[in-house]
XYZ file of C-alpha atoms in Angstrom:
207
model
C 64.370 -56.207 -7.647
C 61.020 -56.226 -6.428
C 58.544 -53.893 -4.646
C 55.920 -56.464 -3.613
C 55.927 -60.189 -3.147
C 54.555 -62.398 -5.920
C 53.973 -65.613 -3.885
C 51.265 -66.765 -1.459
C 50.555 -63.226 -0.283
C 49.620 -62.264 -4.048
C 47.088 -65.126 -4.239
C 45.554 -64.186 -1.141
C 45.299 -60.486 -1.888
C 43.769 -61.081 -5.225
C 41.433 -63.643 -4.013
C 40.077 -61.480 -1.218
C 39.885 -58.547 -3.516
C 37.806 -60.255 -6.101
C 35.497 -61.960 -3.624
C 34.508 -58.594 -2.297
C 33.144 -57.643 -5.720
C 30.464 -60.093 -5.627
C 27.228 -59.207 -3.998
C 25.829 -61.214 -1.447
C 23.234 -63.684 -2.703
C 20.150 -65.189 -0.867
C 20.314 -68.800 0.072
C 19.417 -71.301 -2.674
C 16.032 -72.893 -2.366
C 15.841 -76.417 -1.219
C 15.938 -78.700 -4.296
C 17.690 -76.278 -6.586
C 21.354 -76.290 -7.059
C 23.241 -73.140 -8.033
C 25.157 -73.417 -11.214
C 28.879 -73.304 -10.665
C 30.843 -70.081 -11.519
C 33.013 -70.770 -14.701
C 36.598 -70.816 -13.951
C 39.913 -72.281 -15.203
C 40.853 -75.504 -13.900
C 43.883 -75.735 -11.629
C 45.529 -78.257 -13.481
C 49.295 -78.163 -13.207
C 49.740 -79.764 -16.702
C 51.108 -77.658 -19.341
C 48.870 -75.168 -21.086
C 47.979 -75.153 -24.761
C 49.735 -72.279 -26.432
C 48.765 -70.192 -29.355
C 51.623 -69.240 -31.820
C 51.162 -65.827 -33.265
C 53.470 -65.849 -36.381
C 52.875 -62.313 -36.964
C 53.960 -61.073 -33.513
C 56.500 -63.978 -32.958
C 55.331 -65.117 -29.661
C 53.762 -68.031 -27.871
C 50.761 -67.369 -25.591
C 49.620 -69.944 -22.858
C 45.664 -70.255 -22.982
C 43.895 -72.452 -20.383
C 41.084 -74.252 -22.063
C 42.747 -73.417 -25.440
C 39.946 -73.879 -27.851
C 37.567 -71.871 -25.684
C 39.403 -68.556 -26.439
C 38.041 -66.110 -29.311
C 41.491 -65.068 -30.813
C 41.924 -61.941 -33.057
C 45.509 -61.681 -34.563
C 44.708 -59.772 -37.692
C 42.427 -56.936 -37.402
C 44.580 -54.631 -35.131
C 48.169 -54.156 -34.379
C 47.856 -56.121 -30.982
C 46.589 -59.581 -30.431
C 43.479 -59.862 -28.480
C 42.034 -63.039 -26.991
C 38.627 -63.358 -25.338
C 37.260 -66.149 -23.108
C 33.589 -65.488 -22.637
C 32.914 -68.336 -20.058
C 35.117 -66.572 -17.513
C 34.766 -63.071 -18.967
C 38.565 -62.901 -19.376
C 40.491 -60.908 -21.974
C 44.082 -60.731 -22.937
C 45.873 -58.019 -24.962
C 49.442 -58.610 -26.187
C 51.580 -56.280 -28.285
C 55.102 -56.112 -29.578
C 56.112 -52.522 -30.379
C 59.070 -50.983 -32.141
C 60.632 -47.857 -30.758
C 62.765 -45.095 -32.384
C 65.275 -45.252 -29.356
C 66.564 -47.721 -26.730
C 63.653 -48.194 -24.293
C 63.108 -49.499 -21.011
C 59.863 -50.452 -19.013
C 58.882 -46.875 -18.378
C 59.189 -45.915 -21.888
C 57.263 -49.060 -23.023
C 54.406 -48.312 -20.740
C 54.103 -44.771 -21.906
C 53.972 -46.107 -25.507
C 51.231 -48.589 -24.539
C 49.033 -45.971 -22.860
C 49.510 -43.625 -25.843
C 48.626 -46.277 -28.406
C 45.409 -47.234 -26.160
C 46.669 -50.711 -25.815
C 45.831 -50.493 -22.033
C 43.472 -48.076 -20.114
C 44.501 -44.953 -18.655
C 41.831 -45.270 -15.773
C 43.407 -45.035 -12.280
C 44.155 -48.492 -10.873
C 44.611 -49.591 -7.182
C 47.799 -51.699 -7.125
C 47.875 -54.840 -5.319
C 51.491 -55.950 -6.215
C 54.252 -54.266 -8.294
C 57.312 -56.008 -9.333
C 60.355 -54.980 -11.542
C 62.038 -58.048 -13.003
C 64.201 -59.317 -16.152
C 61.848 -61.266 -18.334
C 62.276 -62.929 -21.676
C 65.894 -63.273 -20.645
C 66.641 -59.626 -21.482
C 63.692 -57.329 -21.055
C 63.558 -54.886 -18.333
C 59.843 -55.429 -17.329
C 57.246 -53.917 -14.859
C 54.595 -56.521 -13.660
C 51.798 -54.857 -11.981
C 48.666 -56.678 -10.566
C 45.889 -53.890 -9.833
C 42.320 -53.525 -9.463
C 40.032 -51.088 -11.505
C 37.324 -49.217 -9.739
C 33.887 -50.149 -10.424
C 32.375 -48.309 -13.555
C 29.100 -47.903 -11.602
C 27.525 -48.870 -8.198
C 26.988 -52.597 -8.063
C 29.452 -53.457 -10.865
C 32.149 -55.986 -9.865
C 35.801 -55.055 -9.677
C 38.121 -55.743 -12.556
C 41.383 -57.229 -11.931
C 44.479 -56.675 -14.195
C 47.975 -58.272 -14.633
C 49.851 -55.944 -16.544
C 53.346 -56.220 -17.952
C 55.548 -53.629 -19.830
C 58.912 -55.016 -20.945
C 61.671 -53.047 -23.011
C 64.952 -54.127 -24.485
C 66.763 -52.144 -27.154
C 64.365 -50.884 -29.489
C 61.557 -53.250 -28.669
C 58.615 -53.328 -26.248
C 56.155 -55.938 -25.391
C 52.940 -55.349 -23.649
C 50.665 -57.782 -21.893
C 47.269 -56.945 -20.080
C 45.136 -59.664 -18.867
C 41.874 -58.804 -17.132
C 39.886 -61.356 -14.957
C 41.520 -63.858 -12.639
C 44.796 -62.161 -11.179
C 46.627 -64.838 -9.587
C 46.094 -67.492 -12.354
C 47.206 -64.893 -15.075
C 50.348 -63.839 -13.270
C 51.664 -67.464 -12.746
C 50.366 -69.497 -15.652
C 49.795 -67.191 -18.504
C 52.233 -64.148 -18.177
C 54.704 -66.646 -16.783
C 54.507 -68.712 -19.720
C 54.513 -66.176 -22.473
C 57.405 -66.625 -24.629
C 58.851 -64.236 -27.377
C 60.756 -65.638 -30.306
C 64.322 -64.366 -30.712
C 64.994 -60.664 -31.813
C 64.408 -60.276 -35.686
C 62.040 -63.319 -35.877
C 58.915 -61.298 -36.406
C 57.194 -62.031 -39.721
C 55.762 -59.430 -42.052
C 53.425 -61.962 -43.418
C 49.672 -61.870 -42.860
C 48.903 -64.147 -39.900
C 47.503 -67.542 -40.575
C 44.642 -69.364 -38.925
C 44.942 -69.558 -35.084
C 47.501 -72.160 -34.171
C 47.406 -73.944 -30.902
C 50.132 -76.270 -29.849
C 50.678 -78.131 -26.485
C 52.812 -76.289 -23.851
C 56.120 -77.090 -22.706
């Protein structure tokens, strides 16, 4: 069941919203070329994937080696891509009772895994992900923190199954995150999580 389309309409809405955030720039002087804005390539090839043994999941990362990954200093995994100012937070939570998407979202907010700031929803979808997880996928915009600041876009997902939740928050390029990164996120089978300390970052080729 969906409450908003996730196809071409989403791409257009996200692109329009983010383009409004950029202030108008004066024309470039003759003879001076403007430096291109860093972005992820629109290459349909499989993305490199980071394997978190600690959280038992695979996370697609465009431009793989360009990400700074922290998979050991906090309960959640955080990946930051400085050139595009993109950030990903992924967490796997255990609950005391059977949970669904709403309970997992409440747990994520309480644990400060996601911001509790008001967001303007662009698209809101309820779907079954990871084969069994009752999931809310929300594309939203955060209001600028101050006048002149750019809009920040988020792709958020809160999935629950039995007593397990997963949380995903990507801030930066909306349409890309929804289709390529969240769409390729893969949790290992239930009970596969390891209690061992995480090893060095491991990037493999996507499938």
